[in-house]
Short mmCIF file of C-alpha atoms in Angstrom, two decimals:
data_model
loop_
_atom_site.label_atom_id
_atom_site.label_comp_id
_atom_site.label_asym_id
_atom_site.label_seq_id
_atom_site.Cartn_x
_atom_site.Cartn_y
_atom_site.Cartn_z
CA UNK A 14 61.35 -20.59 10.50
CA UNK A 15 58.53 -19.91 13.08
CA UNK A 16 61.39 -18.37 15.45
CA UNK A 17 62.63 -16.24 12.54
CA UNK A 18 59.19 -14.60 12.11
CA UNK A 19 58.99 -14.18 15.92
CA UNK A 20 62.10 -12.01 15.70
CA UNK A 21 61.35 -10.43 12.43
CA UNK A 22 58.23 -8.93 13.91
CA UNK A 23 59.77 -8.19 17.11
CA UNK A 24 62.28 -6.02 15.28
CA UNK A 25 59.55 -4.60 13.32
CA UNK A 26 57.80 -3.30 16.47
CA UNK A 27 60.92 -1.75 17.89
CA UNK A 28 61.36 0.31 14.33
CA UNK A 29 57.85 1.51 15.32
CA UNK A 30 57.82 1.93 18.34
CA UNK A 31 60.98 4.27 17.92
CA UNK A 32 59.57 6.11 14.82
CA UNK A 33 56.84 7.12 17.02
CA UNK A 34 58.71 8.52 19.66
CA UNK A 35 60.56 10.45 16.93
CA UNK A 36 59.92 14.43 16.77
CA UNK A 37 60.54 16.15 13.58
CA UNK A 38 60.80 19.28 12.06
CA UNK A 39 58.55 20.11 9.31
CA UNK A 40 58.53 23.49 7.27
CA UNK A 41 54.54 24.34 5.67
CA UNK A 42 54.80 26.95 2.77
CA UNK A 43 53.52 26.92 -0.84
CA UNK A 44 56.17 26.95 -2.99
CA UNK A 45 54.75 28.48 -5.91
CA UNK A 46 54.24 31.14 -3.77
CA UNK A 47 56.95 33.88 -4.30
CA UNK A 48 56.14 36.09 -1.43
CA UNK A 49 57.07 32.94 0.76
CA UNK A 50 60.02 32.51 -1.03
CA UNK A 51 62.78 34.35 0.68
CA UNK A 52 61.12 33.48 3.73
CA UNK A 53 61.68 29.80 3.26
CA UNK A 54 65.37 29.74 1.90
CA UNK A 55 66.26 32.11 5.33
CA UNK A 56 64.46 29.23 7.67
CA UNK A 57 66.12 26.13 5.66
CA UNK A 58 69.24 27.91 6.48
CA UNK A 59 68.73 28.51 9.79
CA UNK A 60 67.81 25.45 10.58
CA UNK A 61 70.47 23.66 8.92
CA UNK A 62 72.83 25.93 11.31
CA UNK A 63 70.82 24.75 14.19
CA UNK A 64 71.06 20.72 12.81
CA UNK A 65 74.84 21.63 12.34
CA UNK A 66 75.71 22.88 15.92
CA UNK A 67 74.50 19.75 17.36
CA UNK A 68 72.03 21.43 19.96
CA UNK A 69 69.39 18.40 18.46
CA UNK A 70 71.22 15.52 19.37
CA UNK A 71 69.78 13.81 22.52
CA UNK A 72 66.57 15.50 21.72
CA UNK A 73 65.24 12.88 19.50
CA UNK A 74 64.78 14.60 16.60
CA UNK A 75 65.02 13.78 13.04
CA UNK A 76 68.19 14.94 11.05
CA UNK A 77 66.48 16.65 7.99
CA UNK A 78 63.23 18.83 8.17
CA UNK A 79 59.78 17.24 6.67
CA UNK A 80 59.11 19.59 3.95
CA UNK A 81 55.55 20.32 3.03
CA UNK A 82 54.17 21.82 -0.46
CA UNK A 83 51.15 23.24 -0.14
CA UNK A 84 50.12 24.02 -3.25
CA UNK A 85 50.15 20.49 -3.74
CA UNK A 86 46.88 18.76 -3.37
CA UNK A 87 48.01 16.43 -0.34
CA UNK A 88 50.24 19.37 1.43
CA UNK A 89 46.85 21.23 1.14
CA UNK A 90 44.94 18.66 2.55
CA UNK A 91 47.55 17.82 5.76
CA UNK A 92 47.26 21.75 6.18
CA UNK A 93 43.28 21.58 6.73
CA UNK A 94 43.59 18.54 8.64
CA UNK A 95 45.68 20.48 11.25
CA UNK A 96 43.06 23.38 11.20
CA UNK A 97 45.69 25.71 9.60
CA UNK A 98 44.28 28.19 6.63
CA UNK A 99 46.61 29.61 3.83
CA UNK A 100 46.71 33.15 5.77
CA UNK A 101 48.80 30.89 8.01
CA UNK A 102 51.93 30.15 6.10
CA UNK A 103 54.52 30.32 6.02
CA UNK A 104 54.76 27.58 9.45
CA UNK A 105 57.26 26.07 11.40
CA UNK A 106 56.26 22.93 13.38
CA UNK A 107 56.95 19.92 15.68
CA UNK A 108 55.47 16.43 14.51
CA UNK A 109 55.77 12.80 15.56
CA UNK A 110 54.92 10.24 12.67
CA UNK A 111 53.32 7.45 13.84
CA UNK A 112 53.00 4.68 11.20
CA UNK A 113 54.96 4.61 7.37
CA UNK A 114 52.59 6.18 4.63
CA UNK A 115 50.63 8.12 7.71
CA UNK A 116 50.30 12.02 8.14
CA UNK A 117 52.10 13.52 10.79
CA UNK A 118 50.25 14.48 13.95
CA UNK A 119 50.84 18.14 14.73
CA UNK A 120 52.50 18.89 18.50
CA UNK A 121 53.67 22.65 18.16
CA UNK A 122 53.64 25.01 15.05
CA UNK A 123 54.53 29.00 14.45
CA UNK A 124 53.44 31.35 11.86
CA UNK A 125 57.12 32.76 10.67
CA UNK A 126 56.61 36.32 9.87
CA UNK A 127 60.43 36.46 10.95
CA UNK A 128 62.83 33.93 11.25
CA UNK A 129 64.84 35.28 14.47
CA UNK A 130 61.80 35.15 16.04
CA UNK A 131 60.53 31.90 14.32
CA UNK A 132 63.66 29.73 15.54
CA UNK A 133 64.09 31.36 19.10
CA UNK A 134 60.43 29.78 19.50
CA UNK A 135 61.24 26.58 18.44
CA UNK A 136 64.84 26.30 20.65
CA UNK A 137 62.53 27.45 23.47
CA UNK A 138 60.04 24.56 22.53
CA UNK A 139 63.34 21.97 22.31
CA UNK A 140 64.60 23.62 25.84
CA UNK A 141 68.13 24.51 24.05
CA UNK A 142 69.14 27.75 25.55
CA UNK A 143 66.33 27.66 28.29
CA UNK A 144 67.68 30.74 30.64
CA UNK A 145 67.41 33.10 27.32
CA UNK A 146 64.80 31.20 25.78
CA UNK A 147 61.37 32.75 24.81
CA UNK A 148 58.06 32.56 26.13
CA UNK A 149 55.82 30.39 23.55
CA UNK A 150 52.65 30.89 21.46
CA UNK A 151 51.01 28.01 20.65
CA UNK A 152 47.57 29.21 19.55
CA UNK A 153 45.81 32.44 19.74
CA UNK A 154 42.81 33.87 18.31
CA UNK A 155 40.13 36.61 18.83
CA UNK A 156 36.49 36.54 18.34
CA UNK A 157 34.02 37.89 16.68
CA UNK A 158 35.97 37.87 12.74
CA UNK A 159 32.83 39.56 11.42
CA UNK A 160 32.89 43.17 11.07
CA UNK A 161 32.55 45.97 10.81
CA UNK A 162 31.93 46.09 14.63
CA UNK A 163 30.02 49.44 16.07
CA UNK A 164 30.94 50.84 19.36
CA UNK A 165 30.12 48.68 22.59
CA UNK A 166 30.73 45.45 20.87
CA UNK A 167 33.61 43.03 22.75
CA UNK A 168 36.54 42.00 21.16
CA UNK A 169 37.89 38.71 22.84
CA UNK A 170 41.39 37.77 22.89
CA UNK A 171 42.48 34.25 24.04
CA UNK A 172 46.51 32.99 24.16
CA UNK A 173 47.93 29.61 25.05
CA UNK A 174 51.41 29.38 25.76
CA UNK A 175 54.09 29.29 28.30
CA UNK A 176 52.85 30.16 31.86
CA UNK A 177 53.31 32.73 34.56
CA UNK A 178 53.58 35.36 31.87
CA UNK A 179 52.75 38.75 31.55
CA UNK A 180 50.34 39.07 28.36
CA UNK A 181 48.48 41.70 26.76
CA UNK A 182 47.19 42.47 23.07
CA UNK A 183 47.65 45.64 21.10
CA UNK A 184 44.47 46.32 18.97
CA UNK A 185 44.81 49.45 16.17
CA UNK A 186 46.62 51.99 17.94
CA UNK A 187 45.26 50.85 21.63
CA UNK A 188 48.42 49.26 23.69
CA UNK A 189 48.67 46.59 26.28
CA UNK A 190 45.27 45.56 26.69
CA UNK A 191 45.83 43.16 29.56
CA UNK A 192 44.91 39.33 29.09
CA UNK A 193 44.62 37.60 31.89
CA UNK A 194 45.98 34.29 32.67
CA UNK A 195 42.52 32.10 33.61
CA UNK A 196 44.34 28.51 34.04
CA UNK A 197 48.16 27.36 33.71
CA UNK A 198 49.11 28.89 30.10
CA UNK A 199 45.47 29.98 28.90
CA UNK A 200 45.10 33.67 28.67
CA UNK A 201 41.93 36.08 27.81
CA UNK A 202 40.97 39.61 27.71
CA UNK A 203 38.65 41.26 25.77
CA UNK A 204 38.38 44.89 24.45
CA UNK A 205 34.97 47.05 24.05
CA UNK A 206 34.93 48.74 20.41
CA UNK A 207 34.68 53.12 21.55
CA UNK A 208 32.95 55.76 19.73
CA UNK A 209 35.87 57.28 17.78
CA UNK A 210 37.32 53.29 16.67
CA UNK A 211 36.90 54.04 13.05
CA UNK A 212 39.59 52.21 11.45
CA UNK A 213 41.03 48.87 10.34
CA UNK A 214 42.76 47.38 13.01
CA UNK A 215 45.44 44.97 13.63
CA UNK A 216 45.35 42.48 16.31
CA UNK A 217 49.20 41.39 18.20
CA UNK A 218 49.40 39.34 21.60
CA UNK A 219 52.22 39.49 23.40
CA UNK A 220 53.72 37.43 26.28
CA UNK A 221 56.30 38.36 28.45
CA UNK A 222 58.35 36.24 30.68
CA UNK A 223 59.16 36.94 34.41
CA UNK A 224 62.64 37.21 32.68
CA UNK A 225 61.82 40.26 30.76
CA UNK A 226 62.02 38.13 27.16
CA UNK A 227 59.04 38.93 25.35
CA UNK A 228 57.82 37.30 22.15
CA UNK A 229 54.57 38.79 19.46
CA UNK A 230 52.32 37.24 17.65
CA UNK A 231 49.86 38.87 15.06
CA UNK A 232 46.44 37.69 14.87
CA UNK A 233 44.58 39.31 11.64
CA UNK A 234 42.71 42.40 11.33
CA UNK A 235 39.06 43.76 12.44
CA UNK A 236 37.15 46.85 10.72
CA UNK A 237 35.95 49.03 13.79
CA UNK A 238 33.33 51.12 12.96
CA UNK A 239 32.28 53.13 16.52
CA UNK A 240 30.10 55.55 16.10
CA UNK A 241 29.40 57.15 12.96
CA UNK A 242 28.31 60.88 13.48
CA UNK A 243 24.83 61.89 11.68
CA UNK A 244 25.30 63.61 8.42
CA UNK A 245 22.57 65.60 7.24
CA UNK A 246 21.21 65.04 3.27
CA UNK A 247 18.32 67.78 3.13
CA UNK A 248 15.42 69.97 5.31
CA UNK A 249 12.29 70.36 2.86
CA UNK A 250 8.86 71.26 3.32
CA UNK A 251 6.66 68.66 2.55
CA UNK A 252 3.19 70.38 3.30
CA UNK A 253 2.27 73.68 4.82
CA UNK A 254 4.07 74.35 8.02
CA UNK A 255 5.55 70.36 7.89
CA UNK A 256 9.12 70.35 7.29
CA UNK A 257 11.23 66.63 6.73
CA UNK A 258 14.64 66.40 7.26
CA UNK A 259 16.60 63.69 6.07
CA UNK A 260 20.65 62.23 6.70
CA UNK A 261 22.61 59.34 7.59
CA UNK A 262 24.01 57.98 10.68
CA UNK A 263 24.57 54.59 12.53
CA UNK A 264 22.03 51.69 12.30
CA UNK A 265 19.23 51.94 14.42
CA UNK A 266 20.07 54.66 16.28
CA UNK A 267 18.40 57.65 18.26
CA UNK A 268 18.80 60.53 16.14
CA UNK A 269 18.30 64.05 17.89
CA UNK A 270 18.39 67.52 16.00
CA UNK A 271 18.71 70.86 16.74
CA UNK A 272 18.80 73.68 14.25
CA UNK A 273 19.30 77.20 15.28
CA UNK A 274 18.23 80.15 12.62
CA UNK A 275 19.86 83.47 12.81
CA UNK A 276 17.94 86.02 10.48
CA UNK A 277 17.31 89.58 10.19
CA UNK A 278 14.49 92.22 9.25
CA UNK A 279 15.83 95.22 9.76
CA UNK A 280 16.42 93.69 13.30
CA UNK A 281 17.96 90.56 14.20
CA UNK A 282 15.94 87.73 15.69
CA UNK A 283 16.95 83.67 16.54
CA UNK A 284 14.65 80.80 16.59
CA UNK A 285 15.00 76.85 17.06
CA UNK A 286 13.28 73.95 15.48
CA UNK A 287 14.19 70.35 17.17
CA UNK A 288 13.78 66.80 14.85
CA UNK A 289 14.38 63.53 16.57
CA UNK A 290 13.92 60.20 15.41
CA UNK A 291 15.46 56.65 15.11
CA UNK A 292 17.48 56.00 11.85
CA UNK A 293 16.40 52.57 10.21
CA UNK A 294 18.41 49.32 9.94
CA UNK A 295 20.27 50.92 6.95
CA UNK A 296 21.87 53.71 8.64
CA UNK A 297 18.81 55.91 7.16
CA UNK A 298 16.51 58.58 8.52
CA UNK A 299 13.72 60.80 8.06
CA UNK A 300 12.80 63.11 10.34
CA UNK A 301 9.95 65.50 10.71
CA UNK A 302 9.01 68.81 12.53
CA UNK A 303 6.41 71.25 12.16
CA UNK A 304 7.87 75.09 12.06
CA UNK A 305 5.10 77.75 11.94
CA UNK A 306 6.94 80.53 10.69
CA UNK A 307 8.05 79.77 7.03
CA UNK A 308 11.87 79.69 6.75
CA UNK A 309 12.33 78.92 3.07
CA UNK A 310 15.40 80.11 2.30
CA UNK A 311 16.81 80.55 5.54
CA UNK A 312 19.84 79.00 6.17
CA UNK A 313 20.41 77.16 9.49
CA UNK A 314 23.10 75.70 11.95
CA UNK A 315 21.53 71.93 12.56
CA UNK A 316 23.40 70.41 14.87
CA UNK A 317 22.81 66.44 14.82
CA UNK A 318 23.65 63.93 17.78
CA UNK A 319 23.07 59.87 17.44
CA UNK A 320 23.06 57.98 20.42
CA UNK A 321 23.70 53.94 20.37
CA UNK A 322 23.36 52.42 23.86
CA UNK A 323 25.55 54.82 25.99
CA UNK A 324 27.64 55.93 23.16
CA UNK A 325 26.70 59.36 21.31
CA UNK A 326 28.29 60.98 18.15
CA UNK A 327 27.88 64.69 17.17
CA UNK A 328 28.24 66.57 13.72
CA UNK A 329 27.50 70.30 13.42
CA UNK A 330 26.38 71.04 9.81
CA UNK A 331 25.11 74.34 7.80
CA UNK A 332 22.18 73.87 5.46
CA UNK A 333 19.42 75.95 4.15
CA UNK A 334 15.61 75.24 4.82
CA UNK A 335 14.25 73.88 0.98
CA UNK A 336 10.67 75.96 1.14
CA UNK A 337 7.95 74.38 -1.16
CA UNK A 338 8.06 75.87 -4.71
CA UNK A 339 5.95 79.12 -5.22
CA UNK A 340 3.57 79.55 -8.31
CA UNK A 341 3.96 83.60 -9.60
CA UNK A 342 1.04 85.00 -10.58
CA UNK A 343 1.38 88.16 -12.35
CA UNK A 344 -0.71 91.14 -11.85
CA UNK A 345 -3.79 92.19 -13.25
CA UNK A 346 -3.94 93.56 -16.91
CA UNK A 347 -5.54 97.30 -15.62
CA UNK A 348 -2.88 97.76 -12.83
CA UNK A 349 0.50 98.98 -12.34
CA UNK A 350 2.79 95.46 -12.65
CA UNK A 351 6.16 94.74 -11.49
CA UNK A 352 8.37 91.43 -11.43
CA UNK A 353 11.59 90.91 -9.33
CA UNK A 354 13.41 91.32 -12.83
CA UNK A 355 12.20 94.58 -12.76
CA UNK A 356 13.39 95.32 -9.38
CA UNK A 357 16.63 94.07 -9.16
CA UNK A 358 19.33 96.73 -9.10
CA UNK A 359 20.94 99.42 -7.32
CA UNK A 360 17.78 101.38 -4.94
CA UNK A 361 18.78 104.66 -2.67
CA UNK A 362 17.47 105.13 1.07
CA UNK A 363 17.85 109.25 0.89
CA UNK A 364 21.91 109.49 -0.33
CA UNK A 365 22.71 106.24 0.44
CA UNK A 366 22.97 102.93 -1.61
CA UNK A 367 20.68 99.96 -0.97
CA UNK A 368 19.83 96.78 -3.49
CA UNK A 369 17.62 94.39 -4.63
CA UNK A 370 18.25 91.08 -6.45
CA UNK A 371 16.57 88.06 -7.79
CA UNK A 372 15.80 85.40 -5.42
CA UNK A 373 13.20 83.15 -7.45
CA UNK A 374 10.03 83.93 -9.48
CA UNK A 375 8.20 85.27 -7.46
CA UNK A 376 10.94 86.64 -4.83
CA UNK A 377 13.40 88.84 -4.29
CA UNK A 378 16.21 89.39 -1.45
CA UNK A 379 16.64 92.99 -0.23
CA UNK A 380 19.66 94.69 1.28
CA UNK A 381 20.01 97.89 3.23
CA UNK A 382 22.33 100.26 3.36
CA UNK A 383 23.78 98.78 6.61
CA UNK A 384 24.21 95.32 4.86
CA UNK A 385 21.42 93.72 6.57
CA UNK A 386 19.55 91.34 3.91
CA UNK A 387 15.97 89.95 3.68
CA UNK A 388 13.90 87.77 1.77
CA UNK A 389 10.44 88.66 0.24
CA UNK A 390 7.69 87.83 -1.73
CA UNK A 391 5.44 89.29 -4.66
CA UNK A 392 2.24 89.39 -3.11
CA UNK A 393 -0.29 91.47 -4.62
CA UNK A 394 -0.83 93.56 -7.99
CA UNK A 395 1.90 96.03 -5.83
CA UNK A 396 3.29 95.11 -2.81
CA UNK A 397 6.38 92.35 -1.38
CA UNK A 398 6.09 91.24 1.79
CA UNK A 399 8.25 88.49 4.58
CA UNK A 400 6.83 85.50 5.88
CA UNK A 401 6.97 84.29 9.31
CA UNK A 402 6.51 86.07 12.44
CA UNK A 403 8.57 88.99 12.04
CA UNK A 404 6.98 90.96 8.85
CA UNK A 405 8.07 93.57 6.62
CA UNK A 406 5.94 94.81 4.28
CA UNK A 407 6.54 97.13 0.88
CA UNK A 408 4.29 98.99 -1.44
CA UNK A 409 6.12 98.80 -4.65
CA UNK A 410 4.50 102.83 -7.08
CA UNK A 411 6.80 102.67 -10.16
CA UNK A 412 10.47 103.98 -8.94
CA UNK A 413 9.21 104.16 -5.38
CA UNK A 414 9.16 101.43 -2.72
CA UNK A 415 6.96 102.77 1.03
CA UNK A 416 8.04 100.63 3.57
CA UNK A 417 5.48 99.84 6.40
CA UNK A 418 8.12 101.21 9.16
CA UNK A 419 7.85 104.42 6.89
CA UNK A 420 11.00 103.73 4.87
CA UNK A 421 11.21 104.94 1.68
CA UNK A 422 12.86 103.48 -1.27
CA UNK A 423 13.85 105.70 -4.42
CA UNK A 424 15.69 104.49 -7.78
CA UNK A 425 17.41 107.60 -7.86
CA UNK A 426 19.36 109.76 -4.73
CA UNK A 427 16.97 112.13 -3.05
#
């Protein structure tokens, strides 16, 4: 009886000793997943092909695939144990079982987002078919996941798999970004996020072999946000002569504003105000300037440049300087009064047409007979006048506007 146990347990070591030396198959997917579904009927069928050629035997392997569910709770839990997430599956793998009742250890696996591809890797991994076989992928990944990532940040790419290869990444619509291969099999390369990467980008490695086969892998996705250009929200005077001009651009960035004025009194004249600044942690800024001419009204080219590290954006927007509200006062009882109500219309420089209109309460906006337009003010009990450092100034007597360059307005032609 004591012999019998001696063999009995000798036998039973053998059993385990073989099972353990025993590769097989397995297929990950969640089954109540539908989008996985034609997927995993196209793999069970290719692999029964494979299992039905007789390329396995010799190999070791097991006859039928282990199938894993899951969306079951222990499939789910074999699937974290292997450090594989749900954005992984479908997977085809290699795994040795070791003991009866234990989980399988994971040797080899591949995300199958096709199945040509899918089962080329795994005869490659098997060595059936090695002089047309492809290189392997057996991990990959890219650093940092966080986004969105502004220009100048690194995008590292590391690839294991077969060796000697030729291996570069595609990220967004950049090509063959090289990796480089640091030990046998291990690859890395890294790409620096540019100004105009504004887009959600998809990350592929790629290794070649010295035999030209070539085999892809995608990674995920990574929001690349570069360089936002400035845009401008509003220019407003604040207090006399202090102007505030406010926008958006990228965090913490050196904001830098020019904007050019082009405006005439009866001549033409150009003047430029500068803003710079640093916009906030939120992308916000508020910039201010002090302008000594008044240019309510006056409508401006700002041009707007944000600069992070070495990287600069530029925008080119038109806006109009926001002047501080005006109180009208009207003129005394006893003298002659007017209101730009009562000068808006159709006005005659000798025989030919000129015109007034409403700008505000207390302002108007003039136009000569050449087309050239200004902006003016009620002043006084009877005269308009400009602001800033080119003035015009008129004496408004009933029908008759006197110019100070000794124009002369009349409601009727002369």
């Amino acid at each position: 009886m004591k012999n019998l146990s001696l063999v009995s347990l000798f036998l039973a070591l053998l059993c385990v000793s073989a099972l353990a030396q025993t590769r097989q198959i397995s297929v990950l997917a969640d089954f109540s997943d539908r989008g996985q579904f034609e997927v995993e009927n196209r793999l069970f069928e290719a692999l029964e092909r494979i299992q039905k050629s007789g390329k396995l035997s010799g190999l070791n392997i097991d006859a039928s695939p282990l199938v894993i569910n899951t969306g079951q709770a222990d499939g789910k839990a074999l699937l974290q144990s292997w450090n594989l997430s749900e954005a992984d599956l479908p997977v085809l793998a290699m795994t040795t079982v070791t003991a009866e009742g234990a989980r399988p250890t994971l040797l080899w696996y591949w995300k199958v987002d096709s199945v040509p591809s899918a089962i080329s890797a795994l005869q490659a991994e098997l060595g059936i078919g090695t002089s047309a076989a492809l290189p392997i992928i057996r991990a990959a990944d890219y650093t940092p996941k966080d986004g969105p990532l502004a220009a100048g940040r690194p995008i590292v790419v590391t690839v294991q798999g077969t060796e000697n290869c030729s291996a570069t990444f595609d990220i967004g619509g950049v090509q063959g970004v090289p990796l480089f291969e640091l030990e046998s099999g291990l690859y890395r390369g890294e790409y620096v996020v540019k100004a105009e990467d504004r887009t959600d980008a998809a990350i592929t490695v790629r290794l070649t072999s010295e035999s030209g086969a070539s085999m892809d892998r995608m990674l995920g996705q990574v929001l690349l946000q570069g360089v936002q250009a400035p845009h401008l929200q509003s220019a407003r005077q604040i207090s006399s002569g202090e102007w505030l001009l406010t926008g958006t651009a990228p965090a913490n960035s050196l904001v830098t504003v020019k904007a050019v004025m082009k405006q005439t009194f009866i001549f033409k004249f150009k003047s430029v105000t500068e803003f710079q600044g640093t916009a906030d942690a939120s992308g916000q800024f508020q910039l201010k300037s002090y302008i000594e001419d008044n240019v309510g009204g006056s409508e401006a080219t700002f041009t707007a440049t944000a600069t992070l590290g070495q990287v600069t954006q530029t925008s080119e927007q038109k806006m109009v300087f926001q002047g501080l509200p005006q109180r009208y006062l009207p003129p005394a009882d006893n003298m002659p009064t007017f209101s730009p109500w009562s000068l808006a219309g159709q006005w005659y420089h000798g025989d030919r047409a000129t015109n007034i209109r409403v700008d505000g309460v207390d302002s108007v906006v003039i136009r000569n007979e050449f087309g050239q337009q200004t902006l003016l003010y009620l002043v006084g009990r009877d005269r308009l006048e400009s602001r800033g450092s080119y003035r015009l100034t008129g004496r408004v007597n009933g029908r008759t506007i006197l110019w100070d360059n000794g124009t002369r307005w009349d409601r009727r032609k002369s």
